[in-house]
Short mmCIF file of C-alpha atoms in Angstrom, two decimals:
data_model
loop_
_atom_site.label_atom_id
_atom_site.label_comp_id
_atom_site.label_asym_id
_atom_site.label_seq_id
_atom_site.Cartn_x
_atom_site.Cartn_y
_atom_site.Cartn_z
CA MET A 109 22.28 2.56 14.12
CA LYS A 110 21.46 5.71 12.16
CA ASN A 111 22.21 5.70 8.46
CA LEU A 112 23.75 9.15 8.16
CA ARG A 113 25.31 8.35 4.78
CA LEU A 114 21.90 7.81 3.25
CA LYS A 115 20.66 11.05 4.76
CA ALA A 116 23.71 12.93 3.47
CA ALA A 117 23.38 11.41 -0.02
CA ARG A 118 19.72 12.38 -0.12
CA ALA A 119 20.45 15.90 1.05
CA GLY A 120 23.28 16.08 -1.48
CA LYS A 121 20.76 15.42 -4.23
CA ASP A 122 18.51 18.10 -2.71
CA MET A 123 15.76 15.56 -2.16
CA SER A 124 13.27 15.40 0.67
CA GLN A 125 12.33 12.10 2.27
CA ASP A 126 9.04 12.35 0.42
CA ASP A 127 10.79 12.82 -2.96
CA LEU A 128 12.99 9.79 -2.42
CA ALA A 129 10.03 7.75 -1.15
CA LYS A 130 8.05 8.52 -4.30
CA ILE A 131 10.92 7.51 -6.56
CA CYS A 132 11.42 4.25 -4.65
CA GLY A 133 7.70 3.47 -4.39
CA VAL A 134 7.62 3.38 -0.59
CA SER A 135 6.14 5.61 2.10
CA ARG A 136 8.02 8.62 3.48
CA GLN A 137 7.93 6.99 6.90
CA THR A 138 9.83 3.98 5.52
CA ILE A 139 12.67 6.20 4.29
CA ASN A 140 12.60 7.97 7.65
CA ALA A 141 12.78 4.64 9.49
CA ILE A 142 15.76 3.51 7.37
CA GLU A 143 17.63 6.78 8.05
CA LYS A 144 16.90 6.51 11.76
CA GLY A 145 18.06 2.90 11.80
CA ASP A 146 14.65 1.66 12.93
CA TYR A 147 14.16 -0.52 9.86
CA ASN A 148 16.52 -2.75 7.90
CA PRO A 149 15.43 -2.64 4.25
CA THR A 150 15.53 -5.66 1.96
CA ILE A 151 18.31 -5.85 -0.61
CA LYS A 152 15.73 -5.02 -3.27
CA LEU A 153 14.84 -1.71 -1.63
CA CYS A 154 18.51 -0.97 -0.91
CA ILE A 155 19.26 -1.30 -4.64
CA THR A 156 16.29 0.91 -5.56
CA ILE A 157 17.49 3.59 -3.15
CA CYS A 158 21.04 3.35 -4.46
CA LYS A 159 19.84 3.74 -8.05
CA ALA A 160 17.69 6.73 -7.08
CA LEU A 161 20.62 8.45 -5.40
CA GLY A 162 23.28 7.35 -7.91
CA ARG A 163 25.36 5.60 -5.25
CA THR A 164 26.55 2.04 -4.68
CA LEU A 165 25.40 -0.36 -1.99
CA ASP A 166 28.80 -0.10 -0.34
CA GLU A 167 28.59 3.66 -0.16
CA LEU A 168 25.19 3.73 1.47
CA PHE A 169 24.69 0.49 3.33
CA TRP A 170 28.01 -1.19 4.08
CA GLU A 171 29.07 -0.92 7.68
CA ASP A 172 32.04 1.28 8.44
CA GLU A 173 35.21 -0.73 7.76
CA ASN A 174 37.29 1.37 10.14
CA ILE A 175 35.20 0.25 13.06
CA GLU A 176 35.71 -3.40 12.04
CA ASP A 177 39.46 -2.84 11.59
CA VAL A 178 39.73 -1.39 15.09
CA SER A 179 37.94 -4.41 16.55
CA VAL A 180 40.24 -6.79 14.64
CA VAL A 181 43.41 -4.94 15.71
CA GLY A 182 42.14 -4.59 19.29
CA MET B 28 -8.16 9.16 -15.21
CA LYS B 29 -8.98 5.84 -13.62
CA THR B 30 -7.49 2.79 -15.30
CA ASN B 31 -9.72 0.22 -17.00
CA LYS B 32 -9.06 -2.22 -14.18
CA GLU B 33 -10.13 0.36 -11.60
CA LYS B 34 -13.26 1.23 -13.55
CA ARG B 35 -14.11 -2.47 -13.80
CA THR B 36 -13.73 -2.93 -10.02
CA VAL B 37 -15.97 0.06 -9.27
CA ILE B 38 -18.62 -1.12 -11.75
CA ILE B 39 -18.57 -4.71 -10.41
CA SER B 40 -18.84 -3.41 -6.83
CA ILE B 41 -21.77 -1.14 -7.68
CA ILE B 42 -23.51 -4.02 -9.48
CA ALA B 43 -22.94 -6.19 -6.37
CA VAL B 44 -24.58 -3.56 -4.15
CA ALA B 45 -27.46 -3.15 -6.60
CA LEU B 46 -27.97 -6.93 -6.78
CA THR B 47 -27.96 -7.19 -3.00
CA LEU B 48 -30.56 -4.44 -2.82
CA VAL B 49 -32.72 -6.20 -5.41
CA VAL B 50 -32.42 -9.50 -3.52
CA GLY B 51 -33.34 -7.67 -0.32
CA ILE B 52 -36.40 -6.06 -1.93
CA ILE B 53 -37.51 -9.41 -3.41
CA GLY B 54 -36.99 -11.00 0.00
CA PHE B 55 -39.07 -8.26 1.64
CA ALA B 56 -41.82 -8.77 -0.94
CA LEU B 57 -41.77 -12.55 -0.44
CA ALA B 58 -41.97 -12.03 3.31
CA GLU B 59 -44.93 -9.66 2.90
CA VAL B 60 -46.76 -12.16 0.69
CA GLY B 61 -46.10 -14.81 3.28
CA ILE B 62 -43.84 -17.13 1.29
CA ILE B 63 -40.99 -16.71 3.78
CA PRO B 64 -42.05 -18.14 7.16
CA GLU B 65 -42.29 -15.69 10.05
CA GLU B 66 -39.48 -17.37 12.02
CA LEU B 67 -37.02 -17.07 9.10
CA ARG B 68 -37.62 -13.38 8.41
CA TYR B 69 -35.19 -12.12 11.03
CA LYS B 70 -32.44 -14.51 9.86
CA ALA B 71 -33.04 -13.60 6.20
CA GLY B 72 -32.83 -9.92 7.16
CA VAL B 73 -29.51 -10.43 8.94
CA VAL B 74 -28.06 -12.35 5.96
CA ALA B 75 -29.26 -9.66 3.51
CA GLY B 76 -27.78 -6.95 5.74
CA VAL B 77 -24.39 -8.70 5.95
CA LEU B 78 -24.34 -9.25 2.16
CA PHE B 79 -25.16 -5.59 1.60
CA GLY B 80 -22.41 -4.57 4.04
CA VAL B 81 -19.82 -6.73 2.26
CA ALA B 82 -20.81 -5.40 -1.18
CA LEU B 83 -20.71 -1.82 0.12
CA PHE B 84 -17.28 -2.44 1.63
CA PHE B 85 -15.89 -3.33 -1.80
CA VAL B 86 -17.39 -0.18 -3.32
CA VAL B 87 -15.76 1.94 -0.60
CA VAL B 88 -12.41 0.19 -1.06
CA ALA B 89 -12.58 0.70 -4.85
CA LEU B 90 -13.48 4.37 -4.46
CA SER B 91 -10.86 5.05 -1.80
CA ARG B 92 -7.95 4.45 -4.17
CA LYS B 93 -6.14 7.33 -5.73
CA ARG B 94 -6.51 7.64 -9.44
CA GLY B 95 -4.25 5.73 -11.81
CA ASN B 96 -2.58 3.62 -9.18
CA GLY B 97 -3.92 0.19 -10.01
CA CYS B 98 -6.52 -1.77 -8.12
CA ALA B 99 -4.81 -3.59 -5.30
CA ASN B 100 -3.89 -1.67 -2.19
CA GLU B 101 -0.19 -0.97 -2.32
CA PHE B 102 1.83 -1.26 0.85
CA ASP B 103 5.62 -1.16 0.96
CA GLU B 104 7.76 -3.87 2.57
CA ARG B 105 7.99 -2.15 5.97
CA GLN B 106 4.23 -1.62 6.03
CA ASN B 107 3.60 -5.28 5.21
CA ILE B 108 5.86 -6.39 8.06
CA THR B 109 4.13 -3.95 10.42
CA LYS B 110 0.73 -5.24 9.34
CA GLY B 111 1.88 -8.78 10.15
CA ILE B 112 2.96 -7.72 13.65
CA ALA B 113 -0.34 -5.87 14.12
CA ALA B 114 -2.31 -8.95 13.08
CA ARG B 115 -0.35 -11.02 15.61
CA LYS B 116 -1.13 -8.52 18.37
CA GLY B 117 -4.79 -8.42 17.39
CA PHE B 118 -4.99 -12.20 17.37
CA GLY B 119 -3.30 -12.33 20.76
CA THR B 120 -5.79 -9.84 22.14
CA MET B 121 -8.73 -11.89 20.86
CA VAL B 122 -7.33 -15.14 22.25
CA ALA B 123 -6.72 -13.52 25.65
CA LEU B 124 -10.24 -12.08 25.76
CA LEU B 125 -11.79 -15.38 24.68
CA PHE B 126 -9.79 -17.12 27.39
CA VAL B 127 -11.24 -14.69 29.96
CA LEU B 128 -14.75 -15.37 28.61
CA ILE B 129 -14.27 -19.15 28.79
CA LEU B 130 -12.89 -18.81 32.30
CA SER B 131 -15.86 -16.72 33.37
CA GLU B 132 -18.16 -19.41 31.94
CA LEU B 133 -16.32 -22.18 33.77
CA LEU B 134 -16.34 -20.28 37.05
CA GLU B 135 -19.96 -19.26 36.42
CA ILE B 136 -19.17 -15.59 36.83
CA PRO B 137 -22.05 -13.70 35.22
CA ILE B 138 -21.16 -10.95 32.75
CA PRO B 139 -24.03 -8.47 32.32
CA ILE B 140 -23.70 -8.38 28.54
CA GLU B 141 -25.69 -10.38 25.95
CA LYS B 142 -23.65 -13.25 24.45
CA PRO B 143 -23.65 -11.99 20.81
CA VAL B 144 -22.59 -8.52 22.00
CA LEU B 145 -19.83 -10.07 24.08
CA TYR B 146 -18.36 -11.97 21.12
CA ILE B 147 -18.69 -8.97 18.80
CA LEU B 148 -16.91 -6.93 21.48
CA VAL B 149 -14.02 -9.42 21.50
CA PHE B 150 -13.80 -9.18 17.71
CA LEU B 151 -13.97 -5.37 17.78
CA LEU B 152 -11.27 -5.09 20.45
CA GLY B 153 -8.96 -7.33 18.42
CA ALA B 154 -9.63 -5.24 15.32
CA LEU B 155 -9.06 -2.04 17.31
CA VAL B 156 -5.62 -3.24 18.39
CA VAL B 157 -4.73 -4.05 14.76
CA VAL B 158 -5.97 -0.71 13.42
CA CYS B 159 -4.37 1.42 16.15
CA TYR B 160 -1.02 -0.37 15.87
CA ASN B 161 -1.07 0.07 12.10
CA ILE B 162 -1.98 3.76 12.30
CA TRP B 163 0.74 4.47 14.87
CA ASN B 164 3.33 2.70 12.72
CA ASP B 165 2.22 4.23 9.40
CA ALA B 166 0.93 0.99 7.96
CA TYR B 167 -2.82 1.70 7.97
CA PHE B 168 -3.14 3.77 4.83
CA ALA B 169 -1.89 2.20 1.61
CA LEU B 170 0.43 4.17 -0.66
CA ASN B 171 -2.35 4.55 -3.22
CA GLU B 172 -5.15 5.22 -0.75
CA ASN B 173 -7.06 8.47 -0.48
CA LYS B 174 -6.52 9.37 3.19
CA THR B 175 -9.05 12.20 3.23
CA PHE B 176 -11.79 9.96 1.81
CA ILE B 177 -11.19 7.26 4.45
CA ILE B 178 -11.06 9.77 7.32
CA SER B 179 -14.26 11.48 6.09
CA LEU B 180 -15.94 8.08 5.90
CA LEU B 181 -14.82 7.27 9.45
CA VAL B 182 -16.23 10.57 10.71
CA ILE B 183 -19.57 9.94 8.96
CA MET B 184 -19.75 6.35 10.30
CA THR B 185 -18.91 7.58 13.81
CA ALA B 186 -21.63 10.22 13.62
CA ILE B 187 -24.29 7.81 12.26
CA ASN B 188 -23.50 5.14 14.85
CA GLY B 189 -23.32 7.80 17.57
CA VAL B 190 -26.75 9.22 16.70
CA VAL B 191 -28.37 5.75 16.47
CA GLY B 192 -26.68 4.72 19.72
CA PHE B 193 -27.82 7.90 21.43
CA MET B 194 -31.40 7.25 20.28
CA HIS B 195 -31.21 3.77 21.81
CA LEU B 196 -29.83 5.33 24.97
CA ILE B 197 -32.73 7.77 25.20
CA GLY B 198 -35.18 4.98 24.32
CA GLY B 199 -33.83 2.99 27.25
CA SER B 200 -33.17 -0.17 25.23
CA LEU B 201 -29.43 -0.18 25.90
CA VAL B 202 -29.71 -2.02 29.20
CA VAL B 203 -32.63 -4.36 29.85
CA ASP B 204 -32.88 -6.16 33.18
CA GLY B 205 -29.34 -5.11 34.00
CA VAL B 206 -27.95 -6.71 30.82
CA LEU B 207 -26.31 -4.76 27.99
CA THR B 208 -28.33 -5.55 24.85
CA SER B 209 -27.40 -5.63 21.16
CA ASP B 210 -28.83 -2.10 20.87
CA SER B 211 -25.62 -0.92 22.54
CA LEU B 212 -23.52 -2.02 19.54
CA ASN B 213 -23.98 1.26 17.66
CA LEU B 214 -22.70 3.24 20.61
CA ILE B 215 -19.81 0.80 21.13
CA VAL B 216 -18.81 0.99 17.44
CA SER B 217 -19.06 4.78 17.62
CA VAL B 218 -16.71 4.88 20.62
CA PHE B 219 -14.27 2.52 18.87
CA MET B 220 -14.26 4.72 15.78
CA LEU B 221 -13.68 7.77 17.95
CA VAL B 222 -10.63 6.02 19.39
CA ILE B 223 -9.38 5.31 15.84
CA LEU B 224 -9.91 8.97 14.85
CA ALA B 225 -8.12 10.09 18.01
CA VAL B 226 -5.12 7.88 17.17
CA ILE B 227 -5.06 9.27 13.60
CA ALA B 228 -5.16 12.82 15.01
CA ALA B 229 -2.43 12.07 17.57
CA LYS B 230 -0.20 10.54 14.89
CA HIS B 231 -0.80 13.52 12.63
CA LEU B 232 0.11 15.94 15.43
CA ARG B 233 3.26 13.97 16.21
CA GLU B 234 4.34 14.17 12.58
CA ARG B 235 3.63 17.88 12.40
CA GLN B 236 5.70 18.51 15.49
CA GLY B 237 8.61 17.14 13.50
CA ASP B 238 9.39 14.13 15.65
CA ASP B 239 9.42 11.98 12.59
CA GLU B 240 11.23 14.00 9.96
CA GLU B 241 14.81 14.78 10.77
#
């Protein structure tokens, strides 16, 4: 599943994938893979990304609660 | 500026190459004087060549790193996972090829390739799978590696092996009595390196077309 919130947060900070990758000490392709949902980062990298973008883990990586709520109600 | 650790690695590597050269020259001199028996000369030459190759490899690795980024090659977590998968695929390829070779031996099916060449070919094919998989999944070049230097080196190695292989081809030593000899190795390595360069180029083109960056 694509991580559009990460992409939006990065764009909000006016950062390219390369900029964020350099701050986090990973390759640009790794950031790209996370945004595309092709790679699940470790908690360590998640925290580094959150710190770089000034967001919390919940904001960037927690799954959408609404979707869970719908499944529970349904 | 290179860090002290980097400088130390480069210096140690260069000393290793120099030492290997000195050992080689002493060995050559001993052989000329007649101290090394005739039948051991070839083996000693092979050992000296391998040692020189290993020492040279470390020099290249030390020089290929970007400045000020420490000594060890730095790969991120995704790259390390990818490298593990690539190694598994390469190992699988080698096991499968060895199985085919063993089967051909058991069934007495002749393969018109010299035994050492055959085993080197198995090793090279396994390595090719690893390298190509890594390149395609962006795990070949380390974060602190100088891409241009490595690619230039690959081009030079391809050209050198290609020229030597072509000379063997013209000399007619590639196939003797219908069997592919060890003289074919340069040409084989050259072709393998061409494949690697082609994969690097294809990956580069794919990235430029914007498939990767959204």
